[in-house]
Coordinates of C-alpha atoms in Angstrom, one line a residue:
M1 CA 21.8 185.9 -70.5
S2 CA 22.1 189.5 -69.4
R3 CA 21.6 190.6 -65.8
P4 CA 20.1 193.8 -64.4
L5 CA 22.6 196.6 -63.9
A6 CA 23.9 197.3 -60.4
A7 CA 23.3 200.7 -58.9
W8 CA 26.8 201.9 -59.6
E9 CA 26.6 200.7 -63.2
I10 CA 23.4 202.8 -63.6
A11 CA 24.9 205.8 -61.9
L12 CA 28.2 205.9 -63.7
P13 CA 26.9 206.6 -67.3
T14 CA 24.3 209.0 -65.9
L15 CA 26.9 211.0 -64.0
T16 CA 29.3 210.9 -67.0
L17 CA 26.5 212.3 -69.2
F18 CA 25.5 215.2 -67.0
T19 CA 29.1 216.0 -66.0
L20 CA 30.4 216.1 -69.5
L21 CA 27.4 218.0 -70.8
G22 CA 27.7 220.5 -68.0
L23 CA 31.5 220.9 -68.6
S24 CA 30.8 221.3 -72.3
V25 CA 28.4 224.2 -71.7
Y26 CA 30.8 225.8 -69.1
L27 CA 33.8 225.7 -71.4
F28 CA 32.1 226.5 -74.8
G29 CA 28.9 228.4 -73.8
D30 CA 26.4 228.9 -76.7
S31 CA 28.7 227.2 -79.1
S32 CA 28.8 223.9 -77.2
S33 CA 26.5 222.3 -79.8
Q34 CA 29.0 223.0 -82.5
G35 CA 31.1 219.9 -81.5
A36 CA 31.6 219.8 -77.8
N37 CA 28.2 218.3 -76.9
Q38 CA 28.7 215.7 -79.6
I39 CA 31.9 214.5 -78.0
A40 CA 30.2 214.5 -74.6
L41 CA 27.3 212.4 -75.9
S42 CA 29.6 209.9 -77.7
L43 CA 31.8 209.4 -74.6
S44 CA 28.7 208.9 -72.4
A45 CA 27.3 206.3 -74.9
A46 CA 30.6 204.5 -74.7
V47 CA 30.5 204.3 -70.9
A48 CA 26.9 203.1 -71.0
A49 CA 27.8 200.5 -73.6
L50 CA 30.6 199.2 -71.4
M51 CA 28.2 198.8 -68.5
G52 CA 25.9 196.8 -70.9
L53 CA 28.7 194.5 -72.0
R54 CA 29.6 193.9 -68.3
A55 CA 26.0 192.9 -67.7
G56 CA 26.1 190.3 -70.4
I57 CA 24.5 192.2 -73.3
S58 CA 26.3 191.3 -76.5
W59 CA 27.8 193.9 -78.8
K60 CA 25.5 192.8 -81.6
E61 CA 22.5 193.7 -79.5
L62 CA 23.9 197.1 -78.6
E63 CA 24.8 197.7 -82.3
A64 CA 21.2 196.8 -83.3
A65 CA 19.8 199.2 -80.7
I66 CA 22.1 202.0 -82.0
F67 CA 21.0 201.4 -85.6
K68 CA 17.4 201.4 -84.5
G69 CA 17.9 204.6 -82.5
I70 CA 19.5 206.4 -85.4
S71 CA 16.7 205.2 -87.7
V72 CA 14.2 206.8 -85.4
A73 CA 15.8 210.2 -86.1
L74 CA 16.2 209.8 -89.9
G75 CA 13.0 211.5 -90.6
A76 CA 14.0 214.5 -88.5
I77 CA 17.4 214.6 -90.2
I78 CA 16.0 214.6 -93.7
I79 CA 13.5 217.3 -92.8
L80 CA 16.3 219.4 -91.3
L81 CA 18.4 219.1 -94.5
L82 CA 15.3 220.0 -96.6
V83 CA 14.7 223.1 -94.4
G84 CA 18.3 224.2 -95.1
M85 CA 17.5 223.8 -98.8
L86 CA 14.3 225.7 -98.4
I87 CA 16.0 228.6 -96.5
G88 CA 18.7 229.0 -99.2
S89 CA 16.2 228.9 -102.1
W90 CA 13.7 231.3 -100.3
I91 CA 16.4 233.9 -99.7
L92 CA 17.6 233.6 -103.3
A93 CA 14.0 233.8 -104.6
G94 CA 13.4 236.9 -102.5
T95 CA 10.7 235.3 -100.3
V96 CA 12.6 235.8 -97.0
P97 CA 13.7 239.4 -98.0
T98 CA 10.1 240.2 -98.9
M99 CA 8.9 238.9 -95.5
I100 CA 11.5 241.1 -93.8
Y101 CA 10.8 244.1 -96.0
Y102 CA 7.1 244.2 -95.2
G103 CA 7.6 243.0 -91.6
L104 CA 9.9 246.0 -91.0
Q105 CA 7.1 248.4 -92.1
I106 CA 4.2 246.6 -90.4
M107 CA 5.6 245.5 -87.0
D108 CA 6.0 247.9 -84.2
P109 CA 8.8 247.2 -81.7
S110 CA 6.5 247.7 -78.6
W111 CA 4.3 244.8 -79.5
F112 CA 6.5 242.8 -81.8
Y113 CA 7.4 239.9 -79.4
A114 CA 3.8 239.3 -78.4
A115 CA 2.6 239.6 -82.0
A116 CA 5.3 237.1 -83.1
C117 CA 4.2 234.6 -80.4
L118 CA 0.5 235.0 -81.3
V119 CA 1.0 234.8 -85.1
C120 CA 3.1 231.6 -84.7
A121 CA 0.4 230.1 -82.3
L122 CA -2.4 230.7 -84.9
V123 CA -0.3 229.3 -87.7
S124 CA 0.8 226.3 -85.7
V125 CA -2.8 225.5 -84.6
S126 CA -4.0 225.6 -88.2
I127 CA -1.3 223.3 -89.6
G128 CA -0.3 221.3 -86.5
S129 CA 3.4 221.6 -86.9
S130 CA 5.9 223.7 -84.8
W131 CA 8.7 222.7 -87.1
T132 CA 7.0 224.0 -90.2
T133 CA 5.9 227.2 -88.4
A134 CA 9.5 228.0 -87.3
G135 CA 11.0 227.0 -90.6
T136 CA 8.7 229.3 -92.6
I137 CA 7.2 232.3 -90.9
G138 CA 9.7 232.0 -88.0
I139 CA 12.6 232.8 -90.4
G140 CA 11.0 236.0 -91.5
L141 CA 10.2 237.1 -88.0
I142 CA 13.8 236.6 -86.9
G143 CA 14.9 238.7 -89.9
T144 CA 12.4 241.4 -89.0
A145 CA 13.5 241.5 -85.4
A146 CA 17.1 242.0 -86.4
G147 CA 16.1 244.7 -88.8
L148 CA 14.1 246.5 -86.1
G149 CA 17.1 246.2 -83.8
L150 CA 15.3 243.9 -81.4
S151 CA 16.6 240.8 -79.7
V152 CA 16.7 237.8 -81.9
E153 CA 17.0 235.6 -78.7
I154 CA 13.7 236.9 -77.3
T155 CA 12.1 236.7 -80.8
A156 CA 13.2 233.0 -81.1
G157 CA 11.6 232.4 -77.6
A158 CA 8.4 234.0 -78.8
I159 CA 8.3 232.0 -82.0
I160 CA 8.9 228.7 -80.2
S161 CA 6.4 229.6 -77.5
G162 CA 3.7 230.2 -80.1
A163 CA 4.7 227.3 -82.3
Y164 CA 4.6 224.8 -79.5
F165 CA 1.3 226.1 -78.2
G166 CA -0.2 225.3 -81.6
D167 CA 1.6 222.0 -81.9
K168 CA 0.2 221.0 -78.5
M169 CA -3.4 222.1 -79.1
S170 CA -3.9 221.2 -82.8
P171 CA -5.7 218.0 -83.6
L172 CA -3.5 217.9 -86.7
S173 CA -0.3 217.6 -84.6
D174 CA 1.4 214.2 -84.4
T175 CA 2.3 214.7 -80.7
T176 CA -1.3 215.7 -79.9
N177 CA -2.5 212.4 -81.5
L178 CA 0.4 210.3 -80.0
A179 CA -0.1 211.2 -76.3
P180 CA -3.7 210.1 -76.0
A181 CA -3.1 207.0 -78.2
V182 CA -0.3 205.8 -75.9
V183 CA -2.4 206.0 -72.7
G184 CA -5.8 205.0 -74.3
A185 CA -7.6 208.4 -74.2
D186 CA -9.9 210.1 -76.7
L187 CA -8.2 212.8 -78.8
F188 CA -10.7 215.6 -78.4
A189 CA -11.2 214.9 -74.7
H190 CA -7.4 215.1 -74.4
I191 CA -7.4 218.5 -76.2
R192 CA -10.3 219.8 -74.0
H193 CA -8.4 218.7 -70.9
M194 CA -5.2 220.4 -72.0
V195 CA -7.1 223.7 -72.3
W196 CA -7.0 224.1 -68.5
T197 CA -3.2 224.1 -68.2
T198 CA -2.3 225.5 -71.7
T199 CA -4.5 228.6 -71.6
P200 CA -3.1 230.3 -68.5
S201 CA 0.4 229.4 -69.6
I202 CA 0.1 231.1 -73.0
V203 CA -1.7 234.1 -71.5
I204 CA 1.1 234.6 -69.0
A205 CA 3.7 234.2 -71.8
L206 CA 1.9 236.9 -73.9
I207 CA 1.8 239.3 -71.0
L208 CA 5.6 238.8 -70.4
F209 CA 6.3 239.4 -74.1
L210 CA 4.2 242.5 -74.0
V211 CA 6.1 243.8 -70.9
L212 CA 9.4 243.1 -72.7
G213 CA 8.2 245.0 -75.8
L214 CA 7.0 248.0 -73.8
N215 CA 10.4 248.4 -72.2
V216 CA 12.4 248.1 -75.4
E217 CA 14.0 250.9 -77.3
A218 CA 14.8 250.0 -80.9
P219 CA 18.2 251.4 -81.7
E220 CA 17.5 251.7 -85.4
S221 CA 16.8 255.3 -86.5
D222 CA 14.3 256.0 -89.3
A223 CA 17.2 256.8 -91.6
Q224 CA 18.8 253.5 -90.9
M225 CA 15.5 251.7 -91.4
Q226 CA 15.0 253.4 -94.8
A227 CA 18.6 252.4 -95.8
M228 CA 17.8 248.8 -95.0
L229 CA 14.6 248.9 -96.9
G230 CA 16.4 250.5 -99.9
L231 CA 19.1 247.8 -99.9
L232 CA 16.5 245.0 -99.8
D233 CA 14.6 246.7 -102.6
S234 CA 17.7 247.2 -104.8
N235 CA 19.1 243.7 -104.3
F236 CA 15.8 241.8 -104.7
N237 CA 12.7 242.2 -106.7
V238 CA 10.4 242.6 -103.7
N239 CA 6.7 242.0 -104.3
L240 CA 3.8 240.1 -102.7
W241 CA 3.9 237.3 -105.2
L242 CA 7.0 236.1 -103.5
L243 CA 4.9 235.1 -100.5
L244 CA 3.2 232.4 -102.5
P245 CA 5.9 229.7 -101.6
L246 CA 5.1 230.4 -97.9
G247 CA 1.3 230.0 -98.6
L248 CA 2.0 226.8 -100.5
V249 CA 3.8 225.2 -97.6
F250 CA 1.1 226.2 -95.1
F251 CA -1.6 224.9 -97.5
L252 CA 0.2 221.5 -97.9
A253 CA 0.7 221.3 -94.1
Y254 CA -3.0 222.0 -93.5
K255 CA -3.9 219.3 -95.9
K256 CA -1.7 216.9 -93.9
V257 CA 0.8 216.4 -96.7
P258 CA 3.9 214.8 -95.1
A259 CA 6.4 217.4 -93.9
M260 CA 9.2 216.1 -96.1
V261 CA 7.1 216.5 -99.2
S262 CA 5.7 219.9 -98.1
I263 CA 9.1 221.4 -97.4
F264 CA 10.8 219.9 -100.5
L265 CA 8.0 221.3 -102.7
G266 CA 8.4 224.6 -100.9
A267 CA 12.1 224.6 -101.7
L268 CA 11.6 223.7 -105.3
T269 CA 9.0 226.4 -105.6
G270 CA 11.5 228.9 -104.2
G271 CA 13.9 227.8 -107.0
V272 CA 11.3 228.4 -109.7
F273 CA 10.4 231.8 -108.2
A274 CA 14.1 232.7 -108.2
L275 CA 14.2 232.1 -111.9
I276 CA 11.1 234.1 -112.5
F277 CA 11.6 237.1 -110.3
Q278 CA 15.4 237.2 -109.5
A279 CA 17.1 236.0 -112.7
E280 CA 19.6 238.8 -112.6
A281 CA 20.5 238.3 -109.0
V282 CA 20.7 234.5 -109.5
A283 CA 23.2 234.9 -112.4
K284 CA 25.2 237.4 -110.3
F285 CA 25.2 235.0 -107.4
A286 CA 26.4 232.1 -109.5
N287 CA 29.5 234.2 -110.4
S288 CA 30.2 232.1 -113.6
P289 CA 30.6 234.5 -116.6
D290 CA 32.1 231.7 -118.6
L291 CA 28.8 229.7 -118.5
S292 CA 25.7 230.3 -120.7
P293 CA 23.0 232.3 -119.0
A294 CA 20.8 229.2 -118.6
L295 CA 23.6 227.2 -116.9
A296 CA 24.6 230.1 -114.7
L297 CA 21.0 230.4 -113.4
F298 CA 20.9 226.6 -112.8
K299 CA 24.2 226.8 -111.0
G300 CA 23.0 229.7 -108.8
I301 CA 20.0 227.7 -107.6
W302 CA 22.1 224.6 -107.1
I303 CA 24.5 226.6 -104.9
A304 CA 21.6 228.0 -102.8
F305 CA 20.2 224.5 -102.3
A306 CA 23.5 223.0 -101.2
D307 CA 25.3 225.8 -99.5
G308 CA 22.7 228.5 -99.0
Y309 CA 22.8 232.2 -100.0
S310 CA 25.7 234.6 -99.4
S311 CA 24.7 238.3 -99.2
N312 CA 27.3 240.9 -100.2
T313 CA 25.4 244.2 -100.0
G314 CA 28.0 245.8 -97.8
H315 CA 25.5 246.4 -95.0
E316 CA 26.7 244.2 -92.1
Q317 CA 23.2 243.6 -90.6
I318 CA 21.6 242.6 -93.9
D319 CA 24.5 240.4 -94.9
S320 CA 24.3 238.6 -91.6
L321 CA 20.5 238.2 -91.9
L322 CA 20.6 236.8 -95.5
S323 CA 23.8 234.8 -95.5
R324 CA 22.1 231.5 -94.5
G325 CA 20.7 228.2 -95.5
G326 CA 21.7 225.3 -97.6
M327 CA 21.8 221.6 -96.7
S328 CA 25.5 221.9 -95.7
S329 CA 24.5 224.5 -93.0
M330 CA 22.6 221.7 -91.2
L331 CA 25.4 219.1 -91.0
T332 CA 26.7 220.1 -87.5
T333 CA 23.1 219.8 -86.3
V334 CA 22.7 216.4 -88.0
W335 CA 25.9 215.3 -86.2
L336 CA 24.4 216.4 -82.9
I337 CA 21.2 214.5 -83.5
M338 CA 23.0 211.3 -84.5
T339 CA 25.3 211.2 -81.5
A340 CA 22.3 212.0 -79.2
M341 CA 20.3 209.2 -80.6
V342 CA 23.2 206.8 -80.3
M343 CA 23.5 207.7 -76.6
G344 CA 19.8 207.5 -76.0
A345 CA 19.5 204.1 -77.7
V346 CA 22.4 202.6 -75.6
I347 CA 21.0 203.9 -72.3
E348 CA 17.6 202.6 -73.1
R349 CA 18.8 199.1 -74.2
V350 CA 21.0 198.5 -71.2
G351 CA 18.1 199.3 -68.9
I352 CA 19.3 202.6 -67.4
L353 CA 16.3 204.6 -68.4
E354 CA 13.8 202.1 -67.0
A355 CA 15.7 201.9 -63.7
L356 CA 15.7 205.7 -63.3
I357 CA 12.0 205.9 -64.0
K358 CA 11.3 203.1 -61.4
T359 CA 13.4 205.0 -58.9
I360 CA 11.5 208.2 -59.4
L361 CA 8.1 206.3 -59.0
R362 CA 9.1 205.3 -55.4
F363 CA 8.9 209.0 -54.3
A364 CA 5.5 209.6 -55.9
K365 CA 3.3 209.1 -52.9
T366 CA 0.6 211.6 -53.7
T367 CA -1.3 212.7 -56.8
G368 CA 0.8 215.8 -57.0
G369 CA 4.0 213.7 -56.6
L370 CA 2.9 211.4 -59.4
V371 CA 2.2 214.3 -61.7
V372 CA 5.6 215.9 -60.9
S373 CA 7.3 212.5 -61.2
T374 CA 5.8 212.2 -64.7
I375 CA 6.9 215.7 -65.7
L376 CA 10.5 215.1 -64.4
T377 CA 10.6 211.7 -66.1
C378 CA 9.5 213.2 -69.5
I379 CA 12.1 216.0 -69.2
G380 CA 14.7 213.5 -68.2
T381 CA 13.8 211.3 -71.1
N382 CA 14.0 214.3 -73.5
I383 CA 17.5 214.9 -72.1
V384 CA 18.7 211.3 -72.2
T385 CA 17.1 210.0 -75.4
A386 CA 17.1 213.3 -77.3
D387 CA 13.7 212.6 -78.9
Q388 CA 10.2 214.0 -77.9
Y389 CA 8.4 211.0 -79.2
I390 CA 10.3 208.6 -77.0
A391 CA 9.7 211.0 -74.1
I392 CA 6.0 210.6 -74.7
V393 CA 5.8 206.9 -75.4
L394 CA 8.2 205.5 -72.7
P395 CA 6.8 207.4 -69.7
G396 CA 3.3 207.0 -71.1
R397 CA 3.6 203.3 -71.1
M398 CA 5.4 203.1 -67.7
F399 CA 3.0 205.5 -65.9
R400 CA -0.2 204.4 -67.4
L401 CA -1.0 201.6 -65.0
E402 CA 0.3 203.6 -62.0
F403 CA -2.3 206.3 -62.9
A404 CA -5.0 203.7 -63.3
R405 CA -3.9 201.9 -60.0
R406 CA -4.5 205.2 -58.2
G407 CA -7.9 205.7 -59.8
L408 CA -6.8 208.5 -62.1
S409 CA -8.2 209.0 -65.7
P410 CA -5.7 208.4 -68.5
L411 CA -6.5 212.0 -69.6
N412 CA -4.5 213.3 -66.6
L413 CA -1.5 211.3 -67.9
S414 CA -1.9 212.3 -71.6
R415 CA -2.1 216.0 -70.6
T416 CA 0.9 215.7 -68.3
L417 CA 2.9 214.1 -71.1
E418 CA 2.2 217.0 -73.4
D419 CA 2.8 219.6 -70.6
S420 CA 6.3 218.2 -70.3
A421 CA 7.6 216.0 -73.0
T422 CA 6.2 217.9 -76.0
I423 CA 7.0 221.5 -75.0
T424 CA 10.4 221.0 -73.2
S425 CA 12.0 219.2 -76.2
P426 CA 13.1 222.5 -77.9
L427 CA 14.9 223.6 -74.7
I428 CA 17.5 220.9 -74.9
P429 CA 20.4 221.6 -77.3
W430 CA 21.0 218.0 -78.4
N431 CA 17.3 217.0 -78.6
T432 CA 16.1 216.7 -82.1
C433 CA 13.7 219.6 -81.5
G434 CA 16.2 221.9 -79.8
A435 CA 18.8 221.1 -82.6
Y436 CA 16.2 221.9 -85.2
M437 CA 15.1 225.2 -83.7
A438 CA 18.6 226.4 -83.2
G439 CA 19.6 225.3 -86.8
T440 CA 16.6 226.8 -88.4
L441 CA 16.3 230.1 -86.5
G442 CA 20.1 230.6 -86.2
V443 CA 19.9 231.2 -82.5
A444 CA 21.7 228.9 -80.0
T445 CA 19.3 226.8 -77.8
L446 CA 20.8 228.1 -74.5
A447 CA 20.4 231.7 -75.8
Y448 CA 16.7 231.5 -76.5
L449 CA 15.8 229.1 -73.7
P450 CA 15.2 231.8 -71.0
Y451 CA 12.6 233.5 -73.3
C452 CA 10.6 230.4 -74.1
F453 CA 8.1 231.5 -71.5
F454 CA 5.2 229.2 -72.6
N455 CA 7.5 226.2 -72.6
L456 CA 8.9 227.0 -69.1
I457 CA 5.6 228.0 -67.5
N458 CA 3.4 225.1 -68.7
P459 CA 5.1 222.3 -66.7
L460 CA 4.9 224.5 -63.6
V461 CA 1.2 225.1 -64.1
S462 CA 0.7 221.3 -64.6
A463 CA 2.6 220.6 -61.4
I464 CA 0.4 223.1 -59.4
Y465 CA -2.7 221.5 -60.7
G466 CA -1.4 218.1 -59.6
Y467 CA -0.7 219.2 -56.0
T468 CA -4.0 221.2 -55.7
Q469 CA -5.9 218.4 -57.6
F470 CA -7.5 221.1 -59.7
K471 CA -9.0 219.6 -62.8
I472 CA -7.6 216.2 -61.9
I473 CA -10.3 213.7 -62.9
P474 CA -10.9 210.1 -61.8
I475 CA -11.4 207.1 -64.0
M476 CA -14.6 207.4 -66.0
P477 CA -17.0 204.4 -66.4
D478 CA -16.1 204.0 -70.1
E479 CA -12.4 203.7 -69.2
R480 CA -12.9 201.2 -66.5
A481 CA -13.3 197.9 -68.4
A482 CA -10.2 198.2 -70.5
L483 CA -8.1 199.3 -67.6
M484 CA -9.4 196.5 -65.4
E485 CA -8.0 193.8 -67.7
E486 CA -4.5 195.4 -67.7
L487 CA -4.6 195.9 -63.9
K488 CA -5.5 192.3 -63.3
Q489 CA -2.4 191.2 -65.1
H490 CA -0.1 193.5 -63.2
F491 CA -1.9 193.8 -59.8
P492 CA -4.0 190.6 -59.5
D493 CA -4.7 191.0 -55.8
D494 CA -5.9 194.6 -55.7
A495 CA -7.1 195.6 -59.1
D496 CA -10.8 195.6 -58.3
H497 CA -10.1 197.5 -55.0
H498 CA -8.3 200.3 -56.8
L499 CA -10.9 200.8 -59.4
T500 CA -13.7 200.6 -56.9
E501 CA -12.1 203.3 -54.9
A502 CA -11.7 205.4 -58.0
A503 CA -15.4 205.0 -58.8
R504 CA -16.3 206.2 -55.3
S505 CA -14.1 209.3 -55.6

């Protein structure tokens, strides 16, 4: 039989985690996710496992928890590898160069950041996926920003801000469906309730992106721009047909085809388009004159799938933009995700996470305090477990009855979960979302973090609403019956009192 952990046994792994991660960032900076964070997470998991063994948890139980934790992330890992495959094939096919080519001519530097955010928001709302948005149109926007001489870090922040606005507000999004399901709220009531915190957050973010754009001076001269366009045109057969793979992925996502299937089909389509439109470039890329033309083409596409595209135009900026992709490019990110999930699984199994959440609840005396406690718990769970779904489900389950006990509608909790767990996940380097965004956009998490204005502002708006009790609604009559049964089980002496007070308010 295992026993609860003592206070110092809870504190030691927690302090080890934050100390090592802080030291990793201090010593290695933006490159900390290239190996240093993985070591920090592994050592922290080892300390937590040792505390669990001391408390009487068997190694077999810990091992089972680790395997289960890794299995939770397998879907994200496969999608990440497929995105690497897609990027490589889309560059070889000319899809990404075409996006950059037309983007350079259409986008103006003064409103580029705001436009990038708005476009990603519209796309993400329509398909319900921040990952697909970043992995398709986001790649083109990053390339366009670099071509215009704009900051790729700010552009990544704009892409992520827009993508997560859409992910949060779309009824097609898995997190938007998960949050109300966990707390027992209606999906569309949940979305309507989120409008109050989400709208001011995205408006403020767009204003900030506009201000940044108005103050920027693009260093590229017209002659330099024309040179870049000429190189893109001479190395790829640029035409609008090459945007069809992008449209296909958006269509499949809109039709709710699983992400793995959508991205895989998008990558294969890129390979087919490479054969149709870029045969000469593919053969040159394969660099195998001893092979037959057909085999050389096949080898070129195979290389793009596995190791990505390598550009050799002689133009440093273009070569940097287009030398990307391939499944192998995502392996360091996969390493980060796996070590993070191991650490999160161990900390959850030994009871450290639950103990930390209960400690936080003791300080939540007011409605504002409860909302802020939920926000901090979700962010902390994102940090510790490295998974946004766990950061929605665990706090959702643990705070559900506390919200009900205080006479607050589950809609308040579901909105708070999304205002914190969903949108802060890409701000953490070892979280599956942060690792995905960094790997896909080619910008380190800590480099784009200060510019994810929507993701930073939304939790603050939610906290302000909690303390002012603006748009904080009490339990509704149709929610009362189901919650009464649960409250009677956990608070048999005062369940009716709490719900009666809620009805009066």
